Coordinates of C-alpha atoms in Angstrom, one line a residue:
Chain A
M1 CA 0.0 0.0 0.0
K2 CA 1.2 3.5 -0.8
I3 CA 0.7 6.8 1.1
H4 CA 1.1 10.0 -0.9
V5 CA 2.1 13.1 1.1
L6 CA 3.9 16.5 0.6
G7 CA 7.7 16.1 0.7
P8 CA 10.6 16.3 1.2
A9 CA 11.2 13.7 4.0
G10 CA 10.9 15.4 7.4
S11 CA 7.9 17.6 6.4
Y12 CA 5.0 18.1 8.8
G13 CA 3.0 16.0 6.2
H14 CA 5.5 13.2 6.6
E15 CA 5.0 13.4 10.4
A16 CA 1.2 13.3 9.9
A17 CA 1.6 10.2 7.7
L18 CA 3.5 8.4 10.5
Q19 CA 0.9 9.4 13.0
A20 CA -1.9 8.1 10.6
I21 CA 0.0 4.8 10.1
H22 CA 0.1 4.3 13.8
T23 CA -3.5 5.3 14.6
L24 CA -5.1 3.4 11.7
S25 CA -2.7 0.4 12.2
L26 CA -1.6 0.4 8.5
N27 CA 0.8 -2.3 7.6
E28 CA 4.2 -1.0 6.4
P29 CA 2.9 1.3 3.7
E30 CA 5.4 2.9 1.3
I31 CA 5.5 6.7 1.7
V32 CA 5.6 8.6 -1.6
F33 CA 6.7 12.3 -1.4
E34 CA 4.9 14.7 -3.8
P35 CA 6.3 18.1 -4.8
T36 CA 3.2 20.2 -3.9
N37 CA 0.1 19.9 -1.8
A38 CA -2.0 20.2 -5.0
S39 CA -0.4 17.0 -6.5
V40 CA -1.0 14.7 -3.5
L41 CA -4.7 13.8 -4.1
P42 CA -4.4 13.4 -7.9
A43 CA -1.5 11.0 -7.3
A44 CA -3.4 9.1 -4.7
E45 CA -6.5 8.8 -6.9
R46 CA -4.4 7.7 -9.9
N47 CA -2.7 5.0 -7.8
E48 CA -5.8 4.0 -5.8
A49 CA -3.7 4.8 -2.8
I50 CA -4.0 6.8 0.5
G51 CA -3.4 10.6 0.3
I52 CA -2.8 12.8 3.3
V53 CA -3.2 16.6 3.0
P54 CA -3.4 19.5 5.3
V55 CA -6.8 21.3 5.3
E56 CA -6.4 24.0 8.0
N57 CA -3.8 25.6 10.2
S58 CA -4.8 27.3 13.4
T59 CA -2.6 30.4 12.5
F60 CA -3.0 30.6 8.7
G61 CA -6.5 29.2 8.0
D62 CA -7.5 26.8 5.3
V63 CA -5.2 25.3 2.7
V64 CA -6.7 26.7 -0.5
E65 CA -5.0 24.4 -3.0
V66 CA -6.6 21.4 -1.2
L67 CA -10.1 22.8 -0.5
G68 CA -10.3 24.3 -4.0
Y69 CA -9.4 21.0 -5.5
L70 CA -12.0 19.2 -3.4
A71 CA -14.8 21.8 -4.2
K72 CA -14.3 21.0 -7.9
Q73 CA -14.8 17.2 -7.7
S74 CA -17.9 15.4 -9.0
P75 CA -19.6 12.4 -7.2
S76 CA -17.3 10.1 -9.3
F77 CA -14.3 11.3 -7.2
L78 CA -12.7 8.1 -5.9
L79 CA -11.3 9.1 -2.5
R80 CA -13.1 9.5 0.8
V81 CA -11.9 11.0 4.1
I82 CA -11.4 8.2 6.6
A83 CA -9.7 10.1 9.4
Q84 CA -8.4 13.4 10.7
V85 CA -4.9 13.9 12.1
E86 CA -4.2 16.9 14.3
L87 CA -0.5 17.8 14.5
S88 CA 1.1 20.3 16.8
V89 CA 3.4 22.6 14.9
R90 CA 6.3 23.3 17.1
H91 CA 9.2 25.0 15.2
C92 CA 12.8 24.5 16.5
L93 CA 16.0 26.2 15.6
L94 CA 18.1 23.4 13.9
V95 CA 21.8 23.9 13.2
P96 CA 24.8 21.8 12.1
H97 CA 26.6 20.0 14.9
E98 CA 29.6 22.3 15.1
I99 CA 27.3 25.3 15.9
T100 CA 26.8 25.6 19.7
S101 CA 25.3 29.1 20.0
V102 CA 23.0 31.5 18.0
E103 CA 25.9 34.0 17.8
Q104 CA 27.8 31.6 15.5
L105 CA 25.0 31.7 12.9
A106 CA 25.5 33.7 9.7
G107 CA 21.8 33.5 8.8
L108 CA 18.5 31.6 9.0
T109 CA 16.3 29.8 6.4
S110 CA 12.7 28.5 6.5
H111 CA 9.4 28.7 4.8
P112 CA 8.0 32.3 4.9
Q113 CA 5.1 31.1 7.1
A114 CA 7.4 29.6 9.7
I115 CA 9.6 32.8 9.6
G116 CA 6.4 34.8 10.3
Q117 CA 5.4 32.6 13.2
C118 CA 8.9 32.9 14.8
Q119 CA 9.4 36.7 14.4
D120 CA 9.7 37.3 18.1
S121 CA 12.5 34.7 18.6
I122 CA 14.3 35.9 15.4
R123 CA 14.3 39.5 16.8
R124 CA 15.6 38.3 20.1
W125 CA 18.4 36.3 18.5
G126 CA 19.4 39.4 16.5
I127 CA 19.5 37.4 13.2
T128 CA 18.9 39.7 10.2
H129 CA 20.1 37.6 7.2
I130 CA 17.1 35.4 6.4
E131 CA 16.6 33.3 3.3
P132 CA 13.2 31.9 2.4
A133 CA 12.8 28.2 1.6
T134 CA 9.9 26.3 -0.1
S135 CA 9.2 24.3 3.1
T136 CA 10.6 23.8 6.6
A137 CA 11.9 20.4 5.6
A138 CA 13.6 21.8 2.5
A139 CA 15.2 24.4 4.8
A140 CA 16.6 21.7 7.2
K141 CA 17.8 19.8 4.1
H142 CA 19.6 22.9 2.9
V143 CA 21.3 23.5 6.2
T144 CA 22.6 19.8 6.3
E145 CA 23.9 20.0 2.8
N146 CA 25.7 23.4 3.3
P147 CA 27.3 23.2 6.8
D148 CA 30.0 25.8 5.8
K149 CA 27.3 28.4 5.3
K150 CA 26.7 28.4 9.1
F151 CA 22.9 28.7 8.6
G152 CA 20.1 27.7 11.0
A153 CA 16.7 26.3 9.9
L154 CA 13.3 26.7 11.5
A155 CA 11.8 23.3 11.2
S156 CA 10.4 20.5 13.4
Q157 CA 12.1 18.2 15.8
F158 CA 11.2 15.4 13.4
A159 CA 13.1 17.2 10.6
A160 CA 16.1 17.4 12.9
K161 CA 16.2 13.6 13.2
E162 CA 15.6 13.2 9.4
Y163 CA 18.6 15.5 8.5
N164 CA 20.8 14.8 11.5
L165 CA 20.8 18.4 12.9
T166 CA 21.2 19.7 16.4
V167 CA 18.1 21.3 18.1
L168 CA 19.5 24.6 19.4
A169 CA 16.2 25.9 20.6
E170 CA 12.7 24.4 20.9
N171 CA 9.2 25.8 20.5
V172 CA 10.3 29.1 19.1
Q173 CA 7.1 30.2 17.5
S174 CA 5.2 33.1 19.1
Q175 CA 1.8 31.4 19.2
S176 CA 2.1 28.3 21.4
D177 CA -1.0 26.4 20.2
N178 CA -0.3 26.2 16.5
T179 CA -1.9 23.1 15.0
T180 CA -2.5 21.8 11.5
R181 CA -5.4 19.5 10.6
F182 CA -4.7 16.8 8.0
F183 CA -7.3 14.6 6.3
V184 CA -6.5 11.0 5.5
F185 CA -8.1 10.1 2.1
S186 CA -8.5 6.5 1.0
P187 CA -10.3 4.7 -1.9
M188 CA -12.4 2.9 0.7
N189 CA -14.4 4.3 3.6
L190 CA -16.1 1.9 6.0
N191 CA -16.5 4.3 9.0
A192 CA -19.7 3.5 10.9
P193 CA -21.3 6.2 13.0
T194 CA -19.7 6.6 16.5
G195 CA -22.1 9.2 17.9
N196 CA -19.3 11.8 17.8
D197 CA -18.4 12.3 14.2
K198 CA -17.8 15.0 11.7
S199 CA -18.6 15.0 7.9
V200 CA -17.1 16.8 5.0
L201 CA -19.1 17.8 1.8
T202 CA -18.8 19.8 -1.3
F203 CA -21.4 21.0 -3.7
R204 CA -22.0 23.6 -6.5
L205 CA -24.5 26.4 -6.8
Q206 CA -25.5 28.9 -9.5
N207 CA -24.7 32.4 -8.4
E208 CA -28.2 33.5 -7.4
P209 CA -29.4 35.4 -4.3
A210 CA -30.4 33.1 -1.5
A211 CA -29.1 30.0 -3.2
L212 CA -26.5 29.4 -0.5
I213 CA -29.0 29.9 2.4
E214 CA -31.5 27.6 0.7
A215 CA -28.8 24.9 0.4
I216 CA -27.7 25.1 4.1
I217 CA -30.9 25.8 5.9
P218 CA -31.7 22.1 6.3
F219 CA -28.8 22.0 8.8
A220 CA -30.1 25.0 10.7
T221 CA -33.6 23.6 11.1
R222 CA -32.1 20.3 12.5
R223 CA -29.6 22.1 14.8
I224 CA -26.6 20.6 12.9
N225 CA -23.6 22.8 13.4
I226 CA -21.6 24.0 10.4
S227 CA -18.0 24.1 11.6
A228 CA -16.4 25.3 8.4
I229 CA -17.6 26.8 5.1
H230 CA -15.6 28.1 2.0
S231 CA -16.7 29.3 -1.3
V232 CA -14.6 28.7 -4.4
A233 CA -15.3 30.7 -7.6
L234 CA -15.5 28.3 -10.5
G235 CA -15.9 30.9 -13.2
A236 CA -19.0 31.5 -15.4
W237 CA -21.1 32.5 -12.4
R238 CA -20.8 29.1 -10.7
Y239 CA -19.6 28.6 -7.2
G240 CA -18.2 25.5 -5.4
F241 CA -18.6 25.1 -1.7
Y242 CA -16.6 23.2 0.9
V243 CA -18.5 22.5 4.1
E244 CA -17.7 20.6 7.4
I245 CA -20.6 19.7 9.7
E246 CA -20.9 17.9 13.0
G247 CA -22.4 14.4 12.8
H248 CA -22.1 11.3 10.6
A249 CA -23.7 11.2 7.1
E250 CA -25.8 8.2 8.3
D251 CA -27.1 9.9 11.4
G252 CA -30.9 10.4 10.9
P253 CA -31.1 14.2 10.9
V254 CA -27.9 14.6 8.9
A255 CA -29.1 12.0 6.3
K256 CA -32.4 13.9 6.0
A257 CA -30.7 17.3 5.6
L258 CA -28.4 15.8 2.9
T259 CA -31.4 14.5 1.0
L260 CA -33.0 17.9 1.0
M261 CA -29.7 19.6 0.1
R262 CA -29.2 17.3 -2.9
L263 CA -32.4 18.8 -4.4
C264 CA -31.2 22.4 -4.4
T265 CA -27.4 21.9 -5.2
E266 CA -25.4 20.4 -8.0
E267 CA -23.1 17.5 -7.6
L268 CA -23.2 17.2 -3.9
V269 CA -20.3 14.9 -2.8
V270 CA -20.2 13.6 0.8
L271 CA -16.5 13.3 1.1
G272 CA -16.6 11.2 4.3
S273 CA -17.6 11.0 7.9
F274 CA -15.0 10.2 10.6
P275 CA -14.7 10.3 14.4
K276 CA -13.9 13.8 15.8
Chain B
M1 CA 2.4 58.5 -0.1
K2 CA 3.5 54.9 0.3
I3 CA 2.1 51.7 -1.2
H4 CA 3.0 48.4 0.5
V5 CA 2.9 45.3 -1.6
L6 CA 4.5 41.8 -1.8
G7 CA 8.0 41.9 -3.3
P8 CA 10.5 41.5 -4.8
A9 CA 10.2 43.9 -7.7
G10 CA 8.6 42.3 -10.7
S11 CA 6.0 40.4 -8.6
Y12 CA 2.3 40.2 -9.7
G13 CA 1.6 42.4 -6.7
H14 CA 4.0 45.0 -8.0
E15 CA 2.1 44.9 -11.3
A16 CA -1.2 45.3 -9.5
A17 CA 0.2 48.3 -7.7
L18 CA 1.1 50.0 -11.0
Q19 CA -2.3 49.3 -12.3
A20 CA -3.9 50.8 -9.1
I21 CA -1.7 53.9 -9.3
H22 CA -2.9 54.4 -12.9
T23 CA -6.6 53.7 -12.2
L24 CA -6.8 55.7 -9.0
S25 CA -4.5 58.5 -10.4
L26 CA -2.2 58.3 -7.4
N27 CA 0.5 60.9 -7.5
E28 CA 4.0 59.3 -7.6
P29 CA 3.7 57.1 -4.6
E30 CA 6.7 55.2 -3.2
I31 CA 6.3 51.4 -3.6
V32 CA 7.5 49.5 -0.5
F33 CA 8.1 45.7 -1.0
E34 CA 7.2 43.4 1.9
P35 CA 8.6 39.9 2.4
T36 CA 5.2 38.1 2.7
N37 CA 1.5 38.7 1.9
A38 CA 0.8 38.6 5.6
S39 CA 3.1 41.5 6.4
V40 CA 1.6 43.9 3.8
L41 CA -1.5 45.1 5.7
P42 CA 0.2 45.4 9.1
A43 CA 2.9 47.6 7.5
A44 CA 0.3 49.7 5.7
E45 CA -1.7 50.2 8.9
R46 CA 1.4 51.1 10.9
N47 CA 2.4 53.7 8.3
E48 CA -1.1 54.9 7.5
A49 CA -0.4 54.0 3.9
I50 CA -2.0 52.1 1.1
G51 CA -1.6 48.3 1.1
I52 CA -2.4 46.1 -1.9
V53 CA -3.0 42.3 -1.3
P54 CA -4.3 39.4 -3.4
V55 CA -7.6 37.9 -2.1
E56 CA -8.4 35.3 -4.7
N57 CA -6.9 33.5 -7.7
S58 CA -9.2 31.9 -10.2
T59 CA -7.1 28.7 -10.1
F60 CA -6.1 28.4 -6.5
G61 CA -8.9 30.0 -4.6
D62 CA -8.7 32.5 -1.8
V63 CA -5.5 33.8 -0.2
V64 CA -5.8 32.5 3.3
E65 CA -3.1 34.6 5.0
V66 CA -5.0 37.7 3.9
L67 CA -8.6 36.6 4.5
G68 CA -7.6 35.1 7.9
Y69 CA -5.9 38.4 8.9
L70 CA -9.0 40.4 7.9
A71 CA -11.4 38.0 9.7
K72 CA -9.5 38.7 12.9
Q73 CA -9.8 42.5 12.8
S74 CA -12.0 44.6 15.2
P75 CA -14.0 47.7 14.1
S76 CA -10.9 49.8 15.1
F77 CA -9.0 48.4 12.1
L78 CA -7.8 51.5 10.2
L79 CA -7.8 50.4 6.6
R80 CA -10.8 50.1 4.2
V81 CA -11.0 48.6 0.7
I82 CA -11.3 51.4 -1.9
A83 CA -10.8 49.4 -5.1
Q84 CA -10.4 46.0 -6.6
V85 CA -7.7 45.3 -9.3
E86 CA -8.1 42.2 -11.5
L87 CA -4.8 41.0 -13.0
S88 CA -4.5 38.4 -15.7
V89 CA -1.8 35.9 -14.7
R90 CA 0.1 34.9 -17.9
H91 CA 3.2 33.0 -17.1
C92 CA 6.1 33.2 -19.6
L93 CA 9.3 31.2 -19.9
L94 CA 12.1 33.8 -19.1
V95 CA 15.7 33.0 -19.9
P96 CA 19.1 34.8 -20.0
H97 CA 19.8 36.5 -23.4
E98 CA 22.4 33.9 -24.6
I99 CA 19.8 31.1 -24.4
T100 CA 17.8 30.8 -27.7
S101 CA 16.0 27.5 -27.4
V102 CA 14.4 25.3 -24.7
E103 CA 17.0 22.5 -25.4
Q104 CA 19.8 24.7 -24.1
L105 CA 18.2 25.0 -20.6
A106 CA 19.6 22.9 -17.8
G107 CA 16.5 23.4 -15.6
L108 CA 13.6 25.5 -14.5
T109 CA 12.7 27.5 -11.4
S110 CA 9.5 29.1 -10.2
H111 CA 6.9 29.3 -7.4
P112 CA 5.3 25.8 -6.9
Q113 CA 1.9 27.2 -7.9
A114 CA 3.3 28.5 -11.2
I115 CA 5.0 25.1 -11.8
G116 CA 1.7 23.4 -11.2
Q117 CA -0.1 25.8 -13.6
C118 CA 2.4 25.1 -16.4
Q119 CA 2.7 21.3 -16.1
D120 CA 1.6 20.7 -19.7
S121 CA 4.2 23.0 -21.2
I122 CA 7.0 21.7 -18.9
R123 CA 6.2 18.1 -20.1
R124 CA 6.2 19.2 -23.7
W125 CA 9.6 20.9 -23.3
G126 CA 11.0 17.8 -21.6
I127 CA 12.5 19.7 -18.7
T128 CA 12.8 17.4 -15.7
H129 CA 15.2 19.4 -13.4
I130 CA 12.9 21.8 -11.5
E131 CA 13.8 24.0 -8.5
P132 CA 11.1 25.6 -6.5
A133 CA 11.4 29.3 -5.6
T134 CA 9.5 31.5 -3.1
S135 CA 7.8 33.6 -5.8
T136 CA 7.8 33.9 -9.6
A137 CA 9.7 37.3 -9.3
A138 CA 12.3 35.6 -7.0
A139 CA 12.7 32.9 -9.7
A140 CA 13.3 35.6 -12.4
K141 CA 15.8 37.3 -10.1
H142 CA 17.6 34.1 -9.5
V143 CA 17.9 33.4 -13.3
T144 CA 19.4 36.9 -13.9
E145 CA 21.9 36.6 -11.1
N146 CA 23.0 33.1 -12.1
P147 CA 23.2 33.1 -16.0
D148 CA 25.9 30.3 -16.0
K149 CA 23.3 27.9 -14.4
K150 CA 21.4 28.0 -17.7
F151 CA 18.1 28.0 -15.9
G152 CA 14.7 29.3 -17.1
A153 CA 12.1 31.0 -14.9
L154 CA 8.3 30.8 -15.1
A155 CA 7.2 34.4 -14.4
S156 CA 5.4 37.4 -15.9
Q157 CA 6.3 39.6 -18.9
F158 CA 6.6 42.4 -16.4
A159 CA 9.3 40.4 -14.4
A160 CA 11.2 39.9 -17.7
K161 CA 11.5 43.7 -18.1
E162 CA 12.4 44.1 -14.4
Y163 CA 15.2 41.6 -14.6
N164 CA 16.2 42.1 -18.2
L165 CA 15.4 38.5 -19.4
T166 CA 14.3 37.2 -22.8
V167 CA 10.8 35.9 -23.1
L168 CA 11.3 32.5 -24.9
A169 CA 7.6 31.5 -24.7
E170 CA 4.4 33.4 -23.7
N171 CA 1.2 32.3 -22.0
V172 CA 2.5 28.8 -21.0
Q173 CA 0.0 28.0 -18.3
S174 CA -2.6 25.3 -19.0
Q175 CA -5.6 27.4 -18.0
S176 CA -5.9 30.4 -20.2
D177 CA -8.2 32.5 -18.0
N178 CA -6.1 32.6 -14.8
T179 CA -6.8 35.9 -12.9
T180 CA -5.9 37.2 -9.5
R181 CA -8.1 39.7 -7.6
F182 CA -6.3 42.3 -5.5
F183 CA -7.8 44.7 -3.0
V184 CA -6.5 48.2 -2.6
F185 CA -6.7 49.1 1.1
S186 CA -6.4 52.7 2.2
P187 CA -6.7 54.7 5.6
M188 CA -9.5 56.7 3.9
N189 CA -12.6 55.5 2.0
L190 CA -14.8 58.0 0.4
N191 CA -16.5 55.8 -2.2
A192 CA -20.1 56.8 -2.9
P193 CA -22.6 54.3 -4.2
T194 CA -22.5 53.9 -8.0
G195 CA -25.4 51.4 -8.4
N196 CA -23.0 48.6 -9.3
D197 CA -20.9 48.0 -6.2
K198 CA -19.5 45.2 -4.1
S199 CA -18.9 45.2 -0.3
V200 CA -16.6 43.2 2.0
L201 CA -17.4 42.4 5.6
T202 CA -16.0 40.3 8.4
F203 CA -17.7 39.3 11.7
R204 CA -17.4 36.7 14.4
L205 CA -19.8 34.1 15.8
Q206 CA -20.0 31.7 18.7
N207 CA -19.9 28.1 17.4
E208 CA -23.6 27.3 17.8
P209 CA -26.0 25.5 15.4
A210 CA -27.8 28.0 13.1
A211 CA -25.7 31.0 14.2
L212 CA -24.3 31.4 10.7
I213 CA -27.7 31.1 9.0
E214 CA -29.2 33.6 11.4
A215 CA -26.4 36.0 10.6
I216 CA -26.7 35.9 6.8
I217 CA -30.5 35.4 6.4
P218 CA -31.1 39.2 6.2
F219 CA -29.2 39.1 2.8
A220 CA -31.4 36.2 1.5
T221 CA -34.7 37.9 2.4
R222 CA -33.5 41.0 0.6
R223 CA -32.2 39.1 -2.5
I224 CA -28.7 40.4 -1.9
N225 CA -26.2 38.0 -3.4
I226 CA -23.3 36.5 -1.3
S227 CA -20.4 36.1 -3.8
A228 CA -17.8 34.8 -1.4
I229 CA -17.8 33.3 2.2
H230 CA -15.0 31.9 4.2
S231 CA -14.9 30.7 7.8
V232 CA -11.7 31.1 9.9
A233 CA -11.4 29.0 13.1
L234 CA -10.2 31.4 15.9
G235 CA -9.9 28.8 18.6
A236 CA -12.0 28.4 21.8
W237 CA -15.2 27.7 19.7
R238 CA -15.2 31.0 18.0
Y239 CA -15.3 31.6 14.3
G240 CA -14.5 34.5 12.1
F241 CA -16.2 35.0 8.8
Y242 CA -15.2 36.8 5.6
V243 CA -18.0 37.7 3.3
E244 CA -18.4 39.5 0.0
I245 CA -21.8 40.7 -1.1
E246 CA -23.2 42.6 -4.1
G247 CA -24.2 46.2 -3.4
H248 CA -22.9 49.2 -1.5
A249 CA -23.1 49.4 2.3
E250 CA -25.1 52.6 1.9
D251 CA -27.7 51.1 -0.5
G252 CA -31.0 50.9 1.4
P253 CA -31.5 47.1 1.5
V254 CA -27.8 46.4 2.3
A255 CA -27.8 49.0 5.0
K256 CA -30.9 47.4 6.6
A257 CA -29.4 43.9 6.3
L258 CA -26.2 45.1 8.0
T259 CA -28.2 46.7 10.8
L260 CA -29.9 43.4 11.5
M261 CA -26.7 41.5 11.1
R262 CA -25.0 43.6 13.7
L263 CA -27.5 42.4 16.3
C264 CA -26.6 38.7 15.9
T265 CA -22.8 38.9 15.2
E266 CA -19.8 40.1 17.2
E267 CA -17.5 42.9 15.8
L268 CA -19.0 43.3 12.4
V269 CA -16.6 45.3 10.3
V270 CA -17.7 46.7 6.9
L271 CA -14.3 46.7 5.3
G272 CA -15.5 48.8 2.3
S273 CA -17.7 49.2 -0.7
F274 CA -16.2 49.8 -4.2
P275 CA -17.4 49.6 -7.9
K276 CA -17.4 46.1 -9.3

């Protein structure tokens, strides 16, 4: 079995994959690293494999390339969400082994989001030479491959192990409760209702006044909470919507609401229900 | 007057700024380049200056770091949207002057999104060595500064001029109608209704069933179209919402809907109304 996830090795996506393998007791799957978040699900669908993608970060909001892709799918989309993985994002300052203090560093590299999240620490360290990288794992890889540059990387403890770097400082982001939610997509979904589930759906609407309200009012009248909603402009006055609700698609009130919703939306896809 | 925008020079944001300067007849403003999209509006607010940020791309959806930032603002937020700029995103293959055909290239660099948008062309060219960059403009800059590397960059015609590169191929993205919407934020908003406007608002809700529907139903009953909606998880069971509607905040029905909405939301901020 294969699991597709954003690379390179040592990424937060890689870490989420290991967590999913453990939680779902998957048997020695092969992890395949993809170049972008947008390419993970198409690769998983092509290979009838598992794909793990981030959908929301508590600091930066939803992951548009993933939600936009999902909002465009038709009911023939092969994959279903079977689980959610929540990962604490705790950036560390990683350095080559010969560096023992921040003063020895010539500069710093990381993904611009991580640099933004660690502004306070960077200011305290007095580091002014900062080079952006395409991911935190790519930054760690760069530091390992260029030890003479005397650069540090902001990346995870997990990346430190992957690239054999020293952790000079832990938990250096300003916001302490930074988490990323990942969804585990699989060609099969056999999740039965547990009484404490969440469901994900996408649908399309013509751009007409009140069309959105008409579509979601079956949830309001049944006291079903909407925990996330995102519109995606699809051109030509059509809109895709990505919605998360509380409850399992087979729970009585949810099933009834979905039946009503199907009548006033196009291509409603219930992407999956899974325990919260 | 200063205009803050994502850099480096040659970025699509830079191009949007020049377009806004022309459309709004701004008098020789100084353009200040910021390192990330997330830092543009805080810098503009600090300097009581104009800030121009992307809010939506027709291929990749909404720009989360911007919408997330807006959804967190209180009514004391200084800036208001005074105009919208729509920019066609047409990637080109930019190369150093001594390169005259794709076969001479050793590789390619660009932002991962641009690489994704140009997959078909890249396959046709047979280029397999691809290095990600933090932005299309940064990729063009890299190619100019390292001509011996014989690399091409996927970036705009505008970036070709900025970095003195040759345009070897134009319009190489797969989707021909790729556009990005930018908002022009200013400390002053004096836009009067024109009869064909759009408005942007943000508000917060407790995470309760039907809370969202209750908040937006005043639009449905007045046939006011919602053209975009995005939830932002704010932690502790609170949600921020970013909404775009058709109409000016001073139009009778919109003004009435906003008054009703203020009663069942927290910290409703009308970020601005501007001609469509």
